[in-house]
Coordinates of C-alpha atoms in Angstrom, one line a residue:
M194 CA -13.0 27.6 16.8
L195 CA -11.4 24.1 16.8
I196 CA -14.8 22.5 16.9
I197 CA -16.1 24.6 14.1
S198 CA -12.9 23.8 12.1
N199 CA -13.4 20.1 12.5
I200 CA -17.1 20.3 11.6
G201 CA -16.2 22.4 8.6
I202 CA -13.6 19.8 7.4
F203 CA -16.2 17.1 7.9
T204 CA -18.8 19.0 5.9
L205 CA -16.3 19.8 3.1
L206 CA -15.2 16.2 2.8
T207 CA -18.7 14.9 2.8
L208 CA -19.6 17.2 0.0
A209 CA -16.4 16.2 -1.9
G210 CA -17.3 12.5 -1.4
L211 CA -20.8 13.1 -2.8
F212 CA -19.5 15.1 -5.7
L213 CA -16.8 12.5 -6.5
G214 CA -19.4 9.7 -6.1
L215 CA -21.5 11.4 -8.8
L216 CA -18.6 11.8 -11.1
S217 CA -17.6 8.2 -10.5
F218 CA -21.1 7.1 -11.4
F219 CA -21.0 9.0 -14.7
D220 CA -17.5 7.6 -15.4
S221 CA -17.8 4.0 -14.3
G222 CA -21.4 3.4 -13.3
S223 CA -22.3 1.7 -10.0
Q224 CA -18.8 0.1 -9.9
G225 CA -17.2 3.5 -9.5
I226 CA -19.4 4.3 -6.6
I227 CA -18.8 1.0 -4.9
L228 CA -15.0 1.3 -5.3
L229 CA -15.1 4.9 -3.9
L230 CA -17.1 3.6 -0.9
L231 CA -14.6 0.8 -0.4
G232 CA -11.8 3.3 -0.4
I233 CA -13.6 5.5 2.1
S234 CA -14.1 2.4 4.3
L235 CA -10.5 1.4 4.0
G236 CA -9.4 5.0 5.0
G237 CA -11.6 4.9 8.1
V238 CA -10.6 1.3 9.0
F239 CA -6.9 2.0 8.7
L240 CA -7.1 5.1 10.8
F241 CA -9.4 3.7 13.4
F242 CA -7.3 0.6 13.9
Q243 CA -4.0 2.4 13.2
Y244 CA -3.2 -0.4 10.8
G245 CA 0.2 0.5 9.5
F246 CA 3.2 -1.4 8.1
A247 CA 6.2 0.9 8.7
S248 CA 5.7 1.1 12.4
G249 CA 5.1 -2.6 12.7
W250 CA 8.3 -3.5 10.9
R251 CA 10.2 -1.0 13.0
S252 CA 8.8 -2.5 16.2
L253 CA 10.1 -5.9 15.3
I254 CA 13.6 -4.7 14.5
V255 CA 13.9 -2.1 17.4
N256 CA 11.7 -3.6 20.1
K257 CA 11.7 -7.3 19.1
N258 CA 7.9 -7.1 19.0
P259 CA 6.5 -8.9 16.0
S260 CA 2.8 -8.6 17.0
M261 CA 2.0 -6.2 14.1
I262 CA 3.9 -7.9 11.5
S263 CA 2.4 -11.3 12.5
C264 CA -1.0 -9.7 11.7
H265 CA 0.2 -8.8 8.3
F266 CA 0.9 -12.5 7.5
L267 CA -2.5 -13.4 9.1
L268 CA -4.1 -10.8 6.7
A269 CA -2.3 -12.3 3.7
S270 CA -3.3 -15.9 4.7
L271 CA -7.0 -14.9 5.1
C272 CA -6.9 -13.2 1.8
C273 CA -5.3 -16.0 -0.1
V274 CA -8.0 -18.5 0.9
I275 CA -10.5 -16.4 -1.1
F276 CA -8.1 -14.8 -3.7
I277 CA -6.7 -17.9 -5.2
P278 CA -9.9 -19.7 -5.9
L279 CA -11.5 -16.6 -7.3
I280 CA -8.5 -15.9 -9.5
E281 CA -8.4 -19.5 -10.7
L282 CA -12.1 -20.0 -11.3
S283 CA -13.3 -16.6 -12.5
P284 CA -12.3 -15.4 -16.0
N285 CA -12.9 -11.8 -14.9
I286 CA -10.5 -11.7 -12.0
I287 CA -6.7 -11.6 -12.3
G288 CA -4.1 -12.0 -9.6
S289 CA -1.2 -9.7 -8.6
Y290 CA 1.7 -11.3 -10.5
A291 CA 5.1 -9.8 -11.3
P292 CA 8.4 -11.1 -12.5
V293 CA 11.3 -12.1 -10.2
N294 CA 14.2 -9.9 -11.4
L295 CA 16.8 -7.5 -10.4
S296 CA 14.3 -4.6 -10.6
L297 CA 12.2 -6.3 -7.9
L298 CA 15.2 -6.8 -5.6
I299 CA 16.5 -3.2 -5.9
G300 CA 13.1 -1.6 -5.9
A301 CA 11.8 -3.4 -2.8
F302 CA 15.0 -2.5 -0.9
I303 CA 14.7 1.2 -1.9
F304 CA 11.0 1.1 -0.8
G305 CA 11.8 -0.4 2.6
F306 CA 14.5 2.2 3.2
G307 CA 12.2 5.0 2.2
M308 CA 9.3 3.7 4.2
Q309 CA 11.2 4.3 7.4
L310 CA 12.3 7.8 6.4
A311 CA 8.8 8.8 5.6
N312 CA 7.4 7.0 8.6
G313 CA 4.7 5.3 6.5
C314 CA 4.1 2.9 3.6
G315 CA 1.8 3.5 0.6
S316 CA -1.5 3.0 2.5
G317 CA 0.0 4.6 5.6
V318 CA 0.9 7.8 3.7
L319 CA -2.7 7.9 2.4
F320 CA -4.7 7.5 5.6
T321 CA -2.3 9.7 7.7
F322 CA -2.4 12.3 5.0
G323 CA -6.2 12.2 5.1
S324 CA -6.1 12.6 8.9
G325 CA -4.1 15.8 8.7
S326 CA -0.5 14.5 9.1
T327 CA 1.8 17.4 8.2
R328 CA 4.6 15.0 7.6
M329 CA 2.6 13.2 4.9
M330 CA 1.8 16.5 3.3
V331 CA 5.4 16.5 2.4
A332 CA 5.9 12.8 1.8
L333 CA 2.9 12.3 -0.6
P334 CA 3.9 14.9 -3.3
F335 CA 7.4 13.4 -3.4
F336 CA 6.0 9.9 -3.5
I337 CA 4.0 10.9 -6.6
I338 CA 7.1 12.5 -8.2
G339 CA 9.2 9.4 -7.4
S340 CA 6.5 7.1 -8.9
V341 CA 6.8 8.9 -12.2
I342 CA 10.6 8.8 -12.2
G343 CA 10.2 5.1 -11.6
T344 CA 8.2 4.7 -14.8
F345 CA 11.2 6.2 -16.8
M346 CA 13.6 3.7 -15.2
L347 CA 11.5 0.5 -15.2
P348 CA 11.7 -0.4 -18.9
F349 CA 15.5 -0.3 -18.8
V350 CA 15.8 -2.8 -16.0
I351 CA 12.7 -5.0 -16.2
D352 CA 14.4 -7.7 -18.2
I353 CA 17.7 -7.8 -16.3
M354 CA 18.2 -11.2 -14.5
S355 CA 14.5 -11.9 -15.0
L356 CA 13.1 -15.4 -14.2
G357 CA 9.6 -14.3 -15.2
Q358 CA 6.5 -14.7 -13.1
I359 CA 6.7 -17.6 -10.7
I360 CA 3.5 -18.9 -9.3
I361 CA 3.8 -21.1 -6.2
A362 CA 2.2 -24.5 -6.9
G363 CA 1.1 -23.0 -10.2
N364 CA 0.4 -26.2 -12.0
A365 CA -1.5 -27.8 -9.1
T366 CA -5.2 -28.0 -8.6
V367 CA -7.0 -25.0 -7.1
I368 CA -7.4 -26.7 -3.7
Y369 CA -3.8 -27.8 -3.5
K370 CA -2.5 -24.4 -4.6
T371 CA -4.7 -22.6 -2.1
L372 CA -3.6 -25.0 0.7
V373 CA 0.1 -24.6 0.0
N374 CA 0.0 -20.8 0.0
F375 CA -2.2 -20.7 3.0
I376 CA 0.1 -23.0 5.0
A377 CA 3.1 -20.9 4.1
L378 CA 1.5 -17.6 5.0
F379 CA -0.3 -18.9 8.1
G380 CA 2.9 -20.8 9.1
V381 CA 4.8 -17.5 9.2
F382 CA 2.0 -15.9 11.3
L383 CA 2.2 -18.8 13.8
L384 CA 6.0 -18.5 14.1
F385 CA 5.8 -14.8 14.8
H386 CA 2.8 -15.5 17.2
M387 CA 4.8 -18.1 19.1
Y388 CA 7.6 -15.6 19.5
V389 CA 5.1 -13.0 20.7
R390 CA 3.9 -15.4 23.4
K391 CA 7.4 -16.4 24.4
R392 CA 8.2 -12.8 25.1
N393 CA 4.9 -12.4 27.0
I394 CA 3.6 -9.8 24.6
M395 CA -0.1 -9.5 24.3
I396 CA -1.5 -9.0 20.8
D397 CA -4.0 -6.2 20.9
K398 CA -7.5 -7.7 20.2
K399 CA -8.3 -4.4 18.3
L400 CA -5.4 -5.2 16.0
L401 CA -6.8 -8.6 15.2
L402 CA -10.2 -7.2 14.6
G403 CA -8.6 -4.7 12.3
T404 CA -6.9 -7.5 10.4
F405 CA -10.2 -9.2 9.7
A406 CA -11.9 -5.9 8.7
V407 CA -9.1 -5.1 6.2
A408 CA -9.3 -8.7 4.9
I409 CA -13.0 -8.4 4.2
L410 CA -12.5 -5.1 2.4
C411 CA -9.6 -6.5 0.3
V412 CA -11.8 -9.4 -0.8
L413 CA -14.6 -6.9 -1.8
V414 CA -12.1 -4.8 -3.8
L415 CA -11.0 -8.0 -5.6
I416 CA -14.6 -8.9 -6.4
F417 CA -15.7 -5.5 -7.6
S418 CA -12.5 -4.4 -9.4
G419 CA -11.4 -7.7 -10.8
S420 CA -7.9 -7.5 -9.3
P421 CA -6.2 -7.2 -5.9
W422 CA -6.0 -3.8 -4.2
G423 CA -3.0 -1.7 -5.1
V424 CA -2.0 1.7 -3.9
T425 CA 1.0 3.1 -5.7
Y426 CA -0.2 2.9 -9.3
G427 CA -2.7 5.5 -8.4
F428 CA 0.1 7.8 -7.3
T429 CA 1.9 7.1 -10.6
L430 CA -1.2 8.0 -12.6
W431 CA -1.7 11.3 -10.7
G432 CA 1.9 12.2 -11.3
A433 CA 1.7 11.4 -15.0
K434 CA -1.4 13.5 -15.4
L435 CA 0.3 16.4 -13.6
F436 CA 3.4 16.1 -15.8
Q437 CA 1.2 16.1 -18.9
S438 CA -0.6 19.2 -17.7
V439 CA 2.7 21.2 -17.7
G440 CA 3.7 20.0 -21.2
I441 CA 5.9 17.0 -20.4
P442 CA 5.2 14.4 -23.1
I443 CA 4.7 11.4 -20.7
E444 CA 2.8 9.5 -23.4
S445 CA 6.0 9.2 -25.5
F446 CA 7.8 7.2 -22.8
T447 CA 8.0 3.4 -23.0
F448 CA 6.1 2.7 -19.8
W449 CA 3.1 4.7 -20.9
N450 CA 2.9 2.8 -24.1
Y451 CA 2.3 -0.5 -22.3
S452 CA -1.3 -1.4 -22.8
G453 CA -2.5 -0.9 -19.2
P454 CA -0.7 2.4 -18.5
K455 CA -1.6 3.7 -21.9
R456 CA -5.3 3.0 -21.3
S457 CA -5.1 4.7 -17.8
L458 CA -3.4 7.8 -19.3
E459 CA -6.1 8.1 -21.9
H460 CA -8.9 8.1 -19.3
S461 CA -9.8 10.1 -16.2
V462 CA -8.2 9.4 -12.8
L463 CA -11.6 8.2 -11.6
S464 CA -11.5 5.3 -14.2
D465 CA -8.5 3.7 -12.5
T466 CA -9.3 1.4 -9.5
S467 CA -6.1 2.3 -7.6
S468 CA -6.6 6.0 -8.1
L469 CA -10.3 5.9 -7.1
I470 CA -9.7 3.9 -3.9
N471 CA -6.8 6.2 -3.0
I472 CA -9.0 9.2 -3.2
G473 CA -11.6 7.4 -1.1
M474 CA -9.0 6.5 1.5
I475 CA -8.1 10.2 1.9
I476 CA -11.7 11.1 2.3
G477 CA -12.5 8.2 4.7
A478 CA -9.6 9.0 7.0
G479 CA -10.4 12.7 6.9
L480 CA -14.0 12.1 7.8
L481 CA -13.0 10.0 10.8
A482 CA -10.2 12.4 11.8
S483 CA -12.6 15.3 11.7
M484 CA -15.1 13.5 13.9
I485 CA -12.5 12.7 16.6
G486 CA -10.7 16.1 16.4
L487 CA -7.4 15.0 15.0
F488 CA -7.0 18.1 12.8
S489 CA -7.0 20.4 15.8
S490 CA -3.9 18.6 17.2
A491 CA -1.9 18.5 13.9
K492 CA 1.6 20.2 14.3
W493 CA 4.6 20.6 12.0
P494 CA 7.4 18.1 12.9
P495 CA 11.1 19.1 13.2
K496 CA 12.9 20.0 10.0
V497 CA 14.9 16.7 10.0
E498 CA 11.6 14.8 9.9
L499 CA 10.3 16.8 7.0
I500 CA 13.5 16.4 5.0
S501 CA 13.4 12.7 5.8
A502 CA 9.7 12.5 4.7
A503 CA 10.6 14.2 1.3
I504 CA 13.5 11.8 0.7
G505 CA 11.5 8.8 1.9
G506 CA 8.5 9.7 -0.3
L507 CA 10.8 10.0 -3.4
L508 CA 12.5 6.7 -2.6
M509 CA 9.2 4.9 -2.0
G510 CA 7.8 6.2 -5.3
I511 CA 10.8 5.0 -7.3
G512 CA 11.0 1.7 -5.4
A513 CA 7.3 0.9 -5.8
R514 CA 7.5 1.2 -9.5
L515 CA 10.7 -0.8 -9.8
S516 CA 9.3 -3.5 -7.6
F517 CA 5.7 -3.5 -8.9
G518 CA 4.0 -2.2 -5.8
C519 CA 4.2 -1.6 -2.1
N520 CA 3.2 -3.5 1.1
I521 CA -0.3 -3.7 -0.3
G522 CA 0.1 -4.3 -4.0
A523 CA 3.3 -6.3 -4.0
F524 CA 3.5 -8.1 -0.6
L525 CA -0.2 -8.5 0.3
G526 CA -1.6 -8.8 -3.2
G527 CA 1.4 -10.9 -4.4
T528 CA 1.5 -13.4 -1.6
A529 CA -2.3 -13.7 -1.5
S530 CA -2.3 -14.4 -5.2
G531 CA 0.3 -17.1 -4.8
S532 CA 3.1 -15.2 -6.6
L533 CA 6.7 -15.7 -5.4
H534 CA 7.5 -12.0 -6.1
G535 CA 5.4 -11.1 -3.0
W536 CA 7.7 -13.1 -0.7
I537 CA 10.8 -11.7 -2.3
W538 CA 9.5 -8.2 -2.1
F539 CA 8.9 -8.7 1.7
A540 CA 12.4 -10.0 2.3
M541 CA 14.2 -7.2 0.4
A542 CA 11.9 -4.4 1.8
F543 CA 12.6 -5.7 5.3
V544 CA 16.4 -5.5 4.6
G545 CA 15.8 -1.9 3.4
T546 CA 13.8 -1.2 6.5
Y547 CA 16.7 -2.3 8.7
F548 CA 19.1 0.2 7.0
G549 CA 16.4 2.9 7.0
I550 CA 16.1 2.6 10.8
I551 CA 19.9 3.0 11.1
Y552 CA 19.6 6.2 9.0
R553 CA 16.8 7.4 11.4
D554 CA 19.1 7.0 14.4
K555 CA 22.0 8.8 12.7
V556 CA 20.0 11.9 11.9
G557 CA 18.1 11.9 15.2
F558 CA 14.7 11.0 13.7
R559 CA 13.1 9.0 16.5

């Protein structure tokens, strides 16, 4: 029965992928199909390599093992070598830029705290949800709700203590700007890597291979979508569409009258890059999970973990909107684009992670 169940899920997801691919083609042409395929690839890659952020950050704080987080900076340094020249030289590609303000500080802290409660980040929630994680079946809906709540809050705080967008080496030549950002990101990777060697910890070669695989896919997303990959805006759009469907006048709120959000709200969820890739990630992770039998081993976690997942999802949704993204859109996309907000996001989310781990210990969530 378990084998039939996994085969059934694989068949269902395959048919869903084909159907969505057809709809994406009618909606966005070949670009829609490509982005859906990239999302499916990202879902499979993240699950296969277990490429997460929440566990890696927790491992550094709890076990003094920075091997995973060092790969995150290696990933950002690899991406920036391609991102910055493409952003600077192509009129059709934009970077992931956001203002440095109070909203960024508070939102990133909230996100980091929530990330440890939910036991996953934006991309982590997606690929583990797709692979049948019962915890993420609770976290994802609350993430979506929190994202919409964040859109109500953002317009009131976005201008508080704002320094505007700050681009590192922004007035320099493309080569110099790329070099400065690469040295900064790769330098942090080397510092973590030296600490790993000092503690005689071996970095898993599979993890390094996963880093290069994710980097390649991130570059492809940038090329075919025209902007760095982001996860949480897709959740925000899903929530807004759901709120609209029950009669809540989302379109009257300030955030949804900004040009980008307004355009997204007026079109289908398959027209938005983040939304389409998110759907693809769920399908991709689900396809791989069904092939290796993960669905047959899925179990409901203890109540404390489910409650924590709900609270964590809600906090991540709010935090992501206030801080302009998650580990992918804000940290990876921001730092790889040369934006200072990506570095500040990392610092504040890391502080939030520290306090989130303390919370986990107090409630017995290991």
